[in-house]
XYZ file of C-alpha atoms in Angstrom:
653
model
C 0.000 0.000 0.000
C 1.345 3.418 -0.941
C 2.076 5.786 1.927
C 0.962 9.364 1.276
C 3.428 11.408 3.308
C 3.035 14.858 4.806
C 5.864 17.175 5.768
C 8.099 15.600 8.414
C 6.603 12.102 8.148
C 8.905 9.130 7.561
C 8.375 5.662 6.134
C 10.488 2.472 5.992
C 11.877 1.388 2.638
C 11.292 -2.199 1.458
C 14.568 -2.446 -0.471
C 17.715 -0.529 -1.345
C 17.145 -0.202 -5.107
C 14.625 2.577 -5.642
C 13.544 5.301 -8.010
C 12.296 8.794 -7.218
C 9.878 10.099 -9.824
C 9.292 13.833 -9.949
C 6.463 15.646 -11.731
C 6.232 19.433 -11.687
C 4.463 20.600 -14.843
C 7.337 23.004 -15.600
C 11.032 22.260 -16.190
C 13.002 21.993 -12.942
C 16.477 20.850 -12.005
C 16.677 17.626 -9.995
C 19.695 16.492 -8.008
C 20.817 14.615 -4.939
C 23.358 15.383 -2.211
C 25.126 12.900 0.035
C 25.552 13.771 3.717
C 27.777 12.433 6.465
C 26.784 11.421 9.978
C 26.179 15.064 10.954
C 24.118 15.744 7.824
C 26.824 17.924 6.216
C 27.834 17.749 2.554
C 31.662 17.690 2.650
C 32.310 18.865 -0.921
C 30.938 19.347 -4.468
C 31.932 15.794 -5.379
C 29.192 14.604 -2.980
C 26.451 16.215 -5.108
C 24.876 14.651 -8.214
C 23.498 17.293 -10.591
C 23.063 17.842 -14.380
C 26.765 18.651 -14.747
C 27.795 15.438 -12.930
C 24.687 13.221 -12.961
C 26.255 9.996 -11.697
C 27.738 9.062 -8.328
C 28.301 5.597 -6.885
C 24.839 4.362 -5.957
C 22.752 7.066 -7.624
C 22.014 8.755 -10.939
C 20.010 11.917 -11.656
C 18.750 13.604 -14.821
C 21.212 15.382 -17.073
C 19.000 18.373 -17.860
C 16.024 20.372 -16.632
C 12.670 18.714 -17.348
C 9.102 18.632 -16.091
C 9.415 14.926 -15.232
C 12.395 13.122 -13.724
C 13.339 9.574 -12.765
C 16.210 9.425 -10.260
C 17.766 5.994 -9.613
C 19.193 4.983 -6.219
C 21.014 1.908 -4.941
C 21.396 2.749 -1.262
C 23.451 -0.356 -0.522
C 26.069 0.785 -3.033
C 26.710 4.037 -1.140
C 29.886 4.417 0.874
C 29.714 3.623 4.580
C 30.445 7.281 5.337
C 27.149 8.318 3.701
C 24.322 8.490 6.212
C 21.876 10.792 4.446
C 20.762 11.411 0.838
C 18.689 14.513 0.059
C 16.667 14.912 -3.137
C 16.832 18.503 -4.401
C 14.626 20.449 -6.798
C 15.354 23.911 -8.179
C 13.930 26.216 -10.817
C 16.438 26.838 -13.646
C 17.750 30.394 -13.788
C 18.226 32.630 -16.854
C 15.678 30.705 -18.931
C 12.804 33.159 -18.825
C 10.618 30.791 -16.798
C 9.146 31.092 -13.307
C 11.569 32.178 -10.590
C 9.611 30.916 -7.573
C 7.775 27.703 -6.794
C 4.704 29.664 -5.781
C 4.103 30.404 -9.480
C 4.033 26.732 -10.544
C 2.002 23.690 -9.647
C 2.934 21.922 -6.419
C 5.760 19.438 -7.148
C 4.835 15.780 -6.760
C 7.449 13.162 -5.853
C 7.008 9.414 -5.600
C 9.402 6.802 -4.246
C 8.967 3.608 -6.277
C 10.510 0.211 -6.672
C 12.315 -0.443 -9.983
C 9.184 -2.055 -11.447
C 7.163 1.107 -10.765
C 5.382 -0.019 -7.576
C 4.875 3.071 -5.430
C 6.264 3.001 -1.915
C 5.518 6.561 -0.791
C 4.346 9.810 -2.370
C 4.626 13.426 -1.295
C 3.088 16.590 -2.711
C 5.178 19.620 -1.726
C 2.726 22.347 -0.778
C 3.100 25.706 0.918
C 5.939 27.014 -1.275
C 5.937 30.669 -2.323
C 9.115 32.690 -2.927
C 11.406 29.652 -2.767
C 13.358 28.726 -5.899
C 15.027 25.594 -4.451
C 13.637 22.925 -2.170
C 14.716 19.734 -0.411
C 11.926 17.357 -1.387
C 12.886 14.114 0.369
C 15.720 12.583 2.280
C 16.814 8.995 2.719
C 18.588 8.314 6.020
C 20.064 5.368 7.877
C 18.436 4.272 11.118
C 19.700 1.127 12.865
C 21.260 -0.268 9.677
C 18.047 0.283 7.737
C 17.049 3.032 5.317
C 13.980 5.232 5.675
C 12.505 8.098 3.675
C 11.309 11.381 5.153
C 9.189 14.086 3.486
C 11.060 17.377 4.031
C 9.672 20.185 1.816
C 12.215 22.752 3.053
C 12.427 25.653 0.588
C 15.091 28.321 0.049
C 14.373 31.734 -1.469
C 18.077 32.151 -2.248
C 18.122 29.125 -4.510
C 20.667 26.351 -4.581
C 23.394 28.549 -3.114
C 21.426 28.983 0.133
C 20.422 25.312 0.130
C 24.015 24.096 -0.150
C 25.209 26.639 2.416
C 22.611 25.326 4.856
C 24.029 21.839 4.334
C 27.523 23.018 5.275
C 29.032 22.944 1.781
C 31.979 25.410 1.665
C 31.824 25.967 -2.138
C 28.061 26.534 -2.223
C 28.114 29.589 -4.535
C 30.525 28.011 -7.018
C 28.578 24.755 -7.185
C 25.248 26.569 -7.690
C 26.779 28.580 -10.541
C 28.204 25.417 -12.082
C 24.813 23.703 -11.986
C 23.189 26.731 -13.640
C 25.820 26.613 -16.375
C 25.277 22.875 -16.932
C 21.518 23.351 -17.163
C 21.945 26.185 -19.665
C 24.166 23.959 -21.816
C 21.579 21.192 -21.652
C 18.774 23.521 -22.720
C 20.930 24.900 -25.538
C 21.485 21.439 -27.010
C 17.911 20.194 -26.684
C 15.636 20.018 -29.690
C 12.664 22.200 -28.964
C 9.201 20.667 -29.328
C 6.935 22.138 -31.992
C 5.362 25.402 -30.838
C 1.672 25.376 -29.957
C -0.728 26.071 -32.775
C -2.278 29.475 -32.979
C -5.996 29.764 -32.337
C -8.001 29.304 -35.481
C -8.956 32.973 -35.569
C -5.284 34.047 -35.514
C -3.956 31.511 -37.990
C -3.265 33.083 -41.399
C -4.664 31.204 -44.338
C -4.179 31.578 -48.042
C -7.098 33.338 -49.697
C -8.820 31.099 -52.238
C -8.795 32.160 -55.853
C -11.811 34.313 -56.847
C -14.623 32.590 -58.680
C -17.555 33.817 -60.668
C -19.850 33.402 -57.683
C -17.947 35.946 -55.545
C -19.395 39.301 -54.627
C -17.626 42.652 -54.816
C -15.968 42.038 -51.431
C -13.882 39.216 -52.934
C -15.280 36.583 -50.586
C -17.237 33.545 -51.634
C -20.864 33.887 -50.645
C -21.680 30.973 -48.363
C -24.749 28.873 -48.695
C -27.301 29.283 -45.893
C -26.701 26.775 -43.160
C -23.268 25.801 -44.388
C -20.713 25.016 -41.695
C -18.942 28.119 -40.487
C -21.589 30.449 -41.962
C -22.484 33.363 -39.647
C -26.164 33.836 -38.838
C -28.012 36.158 -41.182
C -29.294 38.442 -38.456
C -27.638 41.027 -36.228
C -27.061 40.071 -32.584
C -28.617 43.424 -31.662
C -31.942 42.733 -33.399
C -35.080 42.510 -31.327
C -35.869 38.909 -30.502
C -38.134 37.385 -33.105
C -37.129 39.761 -35.890
C -34.387 39.549 -38.442
C -32.814 42.493 -40.199
C -32.682 42.334 -43.962
C -29.247 41.472 -45.197
C -27.687 44.176 -47.395
C -27.000 43.131 -50.947
C -24.137 43.650 -53.335
C -24.372 45.147 -56.767
C -24.725 41.611 -58.139
C -27.723 40.977 -55.937
C -26.111 38.567 -53.436
C -25.776 39.160 -49.698
C -22.527 40.691 -48.458
C -20.285 38.316 -46.495
C -18.522 40.220 -43.727
C -16.272 37.313 -42.706
C -12.563 37.567 -43.415
C -11.969 36.003 -46.858
C -8.891 34.070 -45.709
C -10.112 32.948 -42.301
C -11.700 29.599 -41.541
C -13.827 29.114 -38.479
C -14.268 25.371 -38.733
C -11.972 22.731 -37.330
C -9.104 21.500 -39.518
C -10.026 18.606 -41.782
C -9.304 15.136 -40.425
C -6.225 13.255 -41.631
C -6.643 10.885 -44.560
C -8.042 7.480 -43.730
C -5.630 4.610 -44.183
C -6.782 1.872 -46.568
C -8.424 -1.070 -44.872
C -5.972 -3.842 -44.057
C -6.566 -7.519 -44.595
C -7.685 -9.451 -41.524
C -4.747 -10.069 -39.228
C -2.546 -7.571 -41.050
C -1.431 -4.178 -39.631
C -2.909 -0.984 -41.044
C -0.857 0.444 -43.904
C 0.706 3.864 -43.133
C -0.418 6.956 -45.014
C 1.528 10.140 -45.706
C -0.088 13.094 -43.960
C -1.675 10.977 -41.228
C -1.896 13.899 -38.782
C -4.086 16.926 -38.205
C -3.485 20.173 -40.061
C -4.991 22.630 -42.511
C -2.602 21.811 -45.333
C -0.653 18.776 -46.466
C 2.541 20.544 -45.425
C 1.250 21.041 -41.874
C 0.049 17.449 -41.715
C 3.423 16.115 -42.803
C 5.211 18.388 -40.329
C 3.041 17.132 -37.471
C 3.439 13.539 -38.657
C 7.245 13.807 -38.605
C 7.120 15.210 -35.065
C 4.786 12.371 -34.119
C 7.300 9.841 -35.452
C 10.041 11.602 -33.476
C 8.002 11.317 -30.279
C 6.981 7.705 -30.989
C 10.599 6.637 -31.474
C 11.599 8.490 -28.304
C 9.024 6.739 -26.160
C 9.542 3.339 -27.808
C 13.263 3.375 -27.076
C 12.624 4.730 -23.566
C 10.271 1.816 -22.868
C 12.836 -0.677 -24.204
C 15.658 0.748 -22.113
C 13.463 0.784 -19.014
C 12.476 -2.850 -19.584
C 16.127 -3.882 -19.993
C 17.071 -1.991 -16.834
C 14.282 -3.740 -14.940
C 15.413 -7.137 -16.246
C 18.989 -6.492 -15.149
C 17.863 -5.214 -11.737
C 15.667 -8.277 -11.215
C 18.502 -10.600 -12.238
C 20.871 -8.944 -9.775
C 18.317 -9.248 -6.988
C 17.763 -12.939 -7.699
C 21.498 -13.607 -7.901
C 22.108 -11.808 -4.617
C 19.335 -13.787 -2.970
C 20.639 -17.070 -4.290
C 24.224 -16.396 -3.238
C 23.299 -15.033 0.192
C 21.589 -18.275 1.282
C 24.214 -20.866 2.356
C 21.746 -23.707 1.801
C 21.584 -22.926 -1.917
C 25.285 -23.589 -2.281
C 24.820 -27.290 -1.569
C 23.579 -29.951 -3.938
C 23.612 -27.777 -7.014
C 20.699 -25.607 -5.875
C 22.774 -22.458 -6.245
C 23.737 -23.277 -9.824
C 20.112 -23.973 -10.675
C 19.027 -20.665 -9.135
C 21.697 -18.791 -11.066
C 20.686 -20.438 -14.306
C 17.009 -19.672 -13.660
C 17.819 -16.018 -12.963
C 19.773 -15.737 -16.201
C 16.981 -17.441 -18.163
C 14.361 -15.041 -16.771
C 16.610 -12.095 -17.622
C 17.069 -13.381 -21.165
C 13.323 -13.901 -21.530
C 12.494 -10.368 -20.376
C 15.109 -8.808 -22.649
C 13.897 -10.897 -25.591
C 10.309 -9.795 -25.000
C 11.363 -6.150 -24.775
C 13.392 -6.462 -27.976
C 10.457 -8.054 -29.777
C 8.232 -5.101 -28.841
C 10.946 -2.666 -29.926
C 11.391 -4.446 -33.264
C 7.640 -4.405 -33.829
C 7.419 -0.664 -33.171
C 10.532 0.046 -35.248
C 9.049 -1.936 -38.122
C 5.937 0.208 -38.074
C 7.932 3.428 -37.905
C 10.210 2.304 -40.745
C 7.174 1.470 -42.872
C 5.695 4.877 -42.092
C 9.008 6.574 -42.915
C 9.138 4.810 -46.294
C 5.745 6.316 -47.114
C 6.332 9.764 -45.636
C 9.832 10.461 -46.987
C 8.864 10.493 -50.705
C 5.863 12.717 -49.934
C 7.816 15.440 -48.119
C 7.768 18.870 -49.748
C 10.939 20.535 -50.932
C 11.809 22.261 -47.639
C 11.452 18.955 -45.724
C 13.076 16.665 -48.322
C 16.561 15.212 -48.516
C 18.926 16.518 -51.170
C 18.558 13.260 -53.122
C 14.779 13.657 -53.381
C 13.351 14.041 -56.907
C 11.537 17.248 -55.866
C 14.831 19.153 -56.120
C 15.298 18.226 -59.783
C 12.097 20.062 -60.646
C 12.894 22.983 -58.337
C 10.988 26.218 -58.753
C 11.291 29.100 -56.247
C 8.291 29.088 -53.887
C 5.856 31.933 -53.497
C 5.199 31.324 -49.785
C 7.451 30.674 -46.807
C 7.266 27.027 -45.639
C 6.582 26.051 -42.043
C 10.022 24.560 -41.454
C 13.283 23.529 -43.074
C 15.262 20.297 -42.819
C 18.769 20.661 -41.412
C 19.661 16.981 -41.107
C 18.496 13.700 -39.615
C 18.290 12.248 -36.104
C 18.715 8.661 -34.956
C 19.206 6.559 -31.826
C 21.526 3.566 -31.350
C 18.516 1.220 -31.249
C 16.773 2.701 -34.320
C 18.844 0.859 -36.931
C 18.232 2.317 -40.389
C 15.421 4.611 -39.239
C 16.174 8.328 -39.548
C 13.865 11.125 -38.371
C 14.064 14.398 -40.342
C 15.259 17.258 -38.143
C 12.813 20.057 -38.990
C 13.400 23.582 -37.655
C 10.584 26.124 -37.744
C 10.874 29.190 -39.955
C 11.728 31.950 -39.535
C 14.664 30.830 -37.407
C 14.261 31.612 -33.713
C 17.971 31.207 -32.896
C 21.232 31.198 -34.784
C 23.249 28.167 -35.853
C 26.722 27.085 -34.805
C 28.531 24.665 -37.108
C 31.151 23.218 -34.780
C 34.479 22.869 -36.602
C 36.270 21.584 -33.513
C 37.545 18.128 -32.709
C 35.004 15.480 -33.711
C 33.214 13.459 -31.063
C 33.540 9.797 -30.295
C 31.455 8.728 -33.311
C 34.049 9.983 -35.817
C 37.217 10.236 -33.769
C 39.359 9.201 -36.759
C 38.362 12.199 -38.890
C 41.242 14.614 -39.378
C 40.855 18.023 -37.708
C 41.590 19.906 -40.964
C 39.027 17.771 -42.751
C 36.433 18.646 -40.093
C 37.058 22.368 -40.645
C 36.574 21.938 -44.392
C 33.417 19.886 -43.895
C 32.057 22.478 -41.458
C 32.172 25.218 -44.089
C 30.672 22.861 -46.698
C 27.759 22.149 -44.333
C 27.275 25.875 -43.689
C 27.090 26.572 -47.428
C 24.638 23.697 -47.908
C 22.359 25.019 -45.145
C 22.532 28.551 -46.582
C 21.668 27.247 -50.050
C 18.637 25.391 -48.697
C 17.418 28.496 -46.868
C 17.826 30.548 -50.032
C 15.897 27.924 -51.977
C 12.889 27.656 -49.641
C 12.359 31.392 -49.163
C 10.330 33.327 -51.760
C 12.448 35.404 -54.167
C 13.892 38.530 -52.599
C 12.940 37.592 -49.034
C 16.263 36.117 -47.903
C 19.808 37.464 -48.221
C 23.126 35.858 -47.300
C 26.337 37.613 -46.205
C 29.685 35.916 -45.568
C 32.598 37.010 -43.382
C 35.760 35.062 -44.191
C 38.651 37.114 -42.739
C 41.499 34.968 -44.067
C 39.760 33.579 -47.143
C 40.042 29.995 -45.879
C 36.466 29.226 -46.940
C 36.815 30.426 -50.543
C 36.568 26.939 -52.053
C 33.454 26.039 -50.053
C 31.781 29.376 -50.878
C 32.407 29.021 -54.637
C 28.848 27.771 -55.446
C 27.279 30.761 -53.673
C 29.716 33.264 -55.182
C 29.629 31.843 -58.697
C 25.826 31.745 -58.912
C 25.483 35.348 -57.740
C 23.013 34.676 -54.943
C 25.007 36.489 -52.237
C 24.098 39.976 -51.098
C 27.738 40.933 -51.718
C 31.160 39.321 -52.105
C 32.532 37.565 -49.017
C 34.037 40.121 -46.634
C 37.761 39.645 -46.011
C 40.116 41.622 -43.835
C 39.338 43.966 -40.969
C 37.722 46.668 -43.136
C 35.335 44.324 -44.949
C 34.371 42.573 -41.755
C 33.680 45.867 -39.944
C 31.520 47.097 -42.852
C 29.253 44.034 -42.856
C 28.884 43.948 -39.071
C 28.134 47.673 -38.903
C 25.457 47.487 -41.615
C 23.681 44.526 -40.015
C 23.906 46.045 -36.539
C 22.381 49.275 -37.829
C 19.617 47.298 -39.520
C 18.766 45.600 -36.220
C 18.690 48.981 -34.455
C 16.457 50.597 -37.093
C 13.948 47.747 -37.227
C 13.799 47.546 -33.439
C 13.075 51.270 -33.162
C 10.444 51.055 -35.889
C 8.695 48.108 -34.251
C 8.729 49.692 -30.800
C 7.392 52.943 -32.244
C 4.624 51.218 -34.178
C 6.046 52.420 -37.496
C 7.410 49.212 -38.990
C 6.185 50.303 -42.433
C 8.151 53.579 -42.309
C 11.705 52.294 -42.529
C 14.248 54.312 -44.552
C 14.358 53.373 -48.260
C 17.845 51.878 -48.018
C 16.922 49.265 -45.397
C 16.633 45.764 -46.825
C 13.509 44.250 -45.266
C 14.431 40.693 -46.326
C 15.598 38.149 -43.756
C 19.391 38.315 -43.398
C 21.800 35.441 -42.729
C 25.406 36.170 -41.748
C 27.878 33.288 -42.129
C 31.009 33.838 -40.022
C 33.940 31.571 -40.848
C 37.072 30.887 -38.824
C 35.984 32.786 -35.702
C 37.681 34.375 -33.709
C 40.757 34.796 -35.960
C 40.885 38.392 -37.181
C 38.112 39.623 -34.840
C 38.763 42.489 -32.453
C 36.766 43.238 -29.304
C 34.353 45.523 -31.143
C 33.575 42.835 -33.722
C 33.027 40.243 -30.980
C 30.622 42.607 -29.210
C 28.690 43.163 -32.442
C 28.426 39.421 -33.016
C 27.028 38.906 -29.536
C 24.521 41.681 -30.178
C 23.402 40.125 -33.475
C 23.046 36.700 -31.847
C 20.899 38.093 -29.014
C 18.792 40.736 -30.778
C 18.939 39.740 -34.444
C 16.504 36.798 -34.736
C 13.551 38.865 -33.483
C 13.996 41.359 -36.352
C 15.126 39.022 -39.115
C 18.929 38.911 -38.765
C 20.349 35.436 -38.185
C 23.840 34.251 -37.368
C 25.604 31.099 -38.581
C 28.960 30.622 -36.862
C 31.533 28.201 -38.297
C 33.944 27.961 -35.390
C 35.798 25.824 -32.883
C 34.946 26.868 -29.337
C 38.453 26.005 -28.175
C 39.898 28.625 -30.520
C 37.976 31.268 -28.568
C 39.004 29.935 -25.140
C 41.106 33.056 -24.543
C 37.890 35.060 -24.122
C 36.953 32.906 -21.139
C 33.311 33.056 -19.996
C 32.707 36.238 -22.024
C 31.515 34.212 -25.029
C 29.556 31.559 -23.107
C 26.227 33.367 -23.707
C 27.043 33.459 -27.434
C 27.537 29.700 -27.694
C 24.443 28.985 -25.591
C 22.272 31.195 -27.814
C 23.142 29.160 -30.934
C 21.920 25.720 -31.976
C 25.027 23.544 -32.250
C 25.294 21.364 -35.353
C 28.239 19.259 -36.467
C 29.714 18.468 -39.900
C 30.046 14.782 -38.959
C 27.604 12.531 -37.056
C 27.640 13.309 -33.338
C 25.322 12.440 -30.429
C 25.045 15.895 -28.849
C 21.327 16.668 -29.212
C 18.573 15.725 -26.774
C 14.832 15.329 -27.176
C 12.488 17.437 -25.007
C 10.647 14.450 -23.500
C 13.086 12.022 -21.853
C 16.479 13.472 -22.810
C 17.833 10.713 -25.070
C 21.199 11.493 -26.648
C 20.326 11.657 -30.362
C 22.919 11.341 -33.095
C 22.701 14.252 -35.518
C 23.626 13.605 -39.153
C 24.045 16.689 -41.366
C 22.096 17.011 -44.607
C 24.760 16.136 -47.169
C 24.645 16.371 -50.938
C 24.733 13.155 -53.004
C 28.187 12.406 -54.335
C 28.912 13.982 -57.750
C 25.443 15.568 -57.766
C 24.749 18.871 -59.521
C 21.536 19.523 -57.606
C 23.042 22.324 -55.503
C 24.292 24.226 -58.556
C 20.953 23.689 -60.302
C 19.014 25.079 -57.351
C 21.305 28.091 -56.898
C 21.123 28.902 -60.622
C 17.326 28.860 -60.435
C 17.377 31.126 -57.373
C 19.707 33.605 -59.101
C 17.693 33.566 -62.341
C 14.446 34.222 -60.488
C 16.001 37.084 -58.527
C 17.241 38.750 -61.711
C 13.801 38.493 -63.300
C 12.153 39.970 -60.199
C 14.595 42.884 -60.070
C 14.010 43.962 -63.656
């Protein structure tokens, strides 16, 4: 039976292997601190937090999230550990709530590894506190118990650690904040919520012969979404006569491009034969257009794969935990060591473990098979902005007339997903800049030469810029390049040769200063116009198109003023249509120290080679990112850029 604890109440624990599940409704930081016999935390190495999530006997989450699962093996703790406190804190510098009184009451549950609840505690009564000790495990007569604490601290983690006797409390709190910020910077954001139907812009249908002088189609009486034909101010029982147009039809006062009905349902999959699974259908998601349906379907596949792999990993962990328990039990009983009983118990434990893992793998393979089948149907149906470079849609490329919902910047996969790749779609216009990391490759491609990585990084930047140019309507996107030493000249040749750049790549201190000054001034002018409510009164020389600045080989050749301007563009630019794409190795800028940390955190880090540095927003899996690469010996990039340049010239005539 589950014990529902109140503040100060304790409860015995049935075993040493436990989980603490946290649910808060808003992202919080979860951690655990080990205490000695006096309850003090001797040093930072006794605290598990997102920057150091694993200690002997416990593991916590590696990033801020609204739900956490913390794993504990109390018997594996050192003998000097007498107390374990579970900590929760609101992340700082993220724009979210700064006190627990502004969020729902946190709920924590102590469970066995199989999910059976032992005790639960809802932390109520918090107000100005931004950090709280939720629970504590403590030894009492060689047995472990749990106590509901609920002690909050308005000064955050620094005050909490100081109260626990930690000498480096301020430094550790700052380090945790930095680790959380890095985790948020590398996470893939979930799709933003849909706008209400009344605020969602829709394309106006083409006029037909049945339209009145207002340009709107006259609805049939009683049709769905048709407004009533009387005024709401009429006297009850009477109806005002509807005014008529010059063609004799009633005037429709509804907005011609606005729909008031629900979005159409997704297409129905064809009926499957008895005993056979339903065949997947492209666009099997809600949305007003096929593009929106496909976008939502891709995100649904992303979430399905996340949860499928999470369930498989949890099942394997449970199987291993159960096997260890059964082995410990068999080896701890001296009677089982006689007559072969111990060997039989060990063999039975291994067989049960193998059976559980096999069952979990079978479920994973079944779900992966369905997702792979869905991917094989969805991938060929993706529109140009969502498609791979080897898709046939690029061979018939024509510049679009409308901005797409999102753009594909690569693929995502997990170690268990096999051949399945999920398109990485980023909403447009970009909400943050991009950082193509040209530094040392990660563990997945440790044999790649450092010089080769730098070359590939600039190639990837050019490929991303070309795709953005291709998916934007003509004249609505401009690209600038800063290449101080000219090291990226070969990679930039397709952009330069086709004439799609806003100007030649800037080299040297003078060229770099000119580009940065012009873009900084543009940000200032647009900001002032927007704040003054005069966004349509910009000076004639201001280019209102979205701007992308590619910066190669940073920070070589950059002075302090240029670095300050880059930070300003990264922080203020996206809101007014100026975006930054840095091609840089963070280690090269180490001399600036923490000055540039906000710059790196504000950018979405991508790599020129596969690397598992991205995390999903649900359970925090480490996803391997694969950049969107061109097919070998393909001319599709040159074809697309030539079409973009030709269309621009025709529009500028």
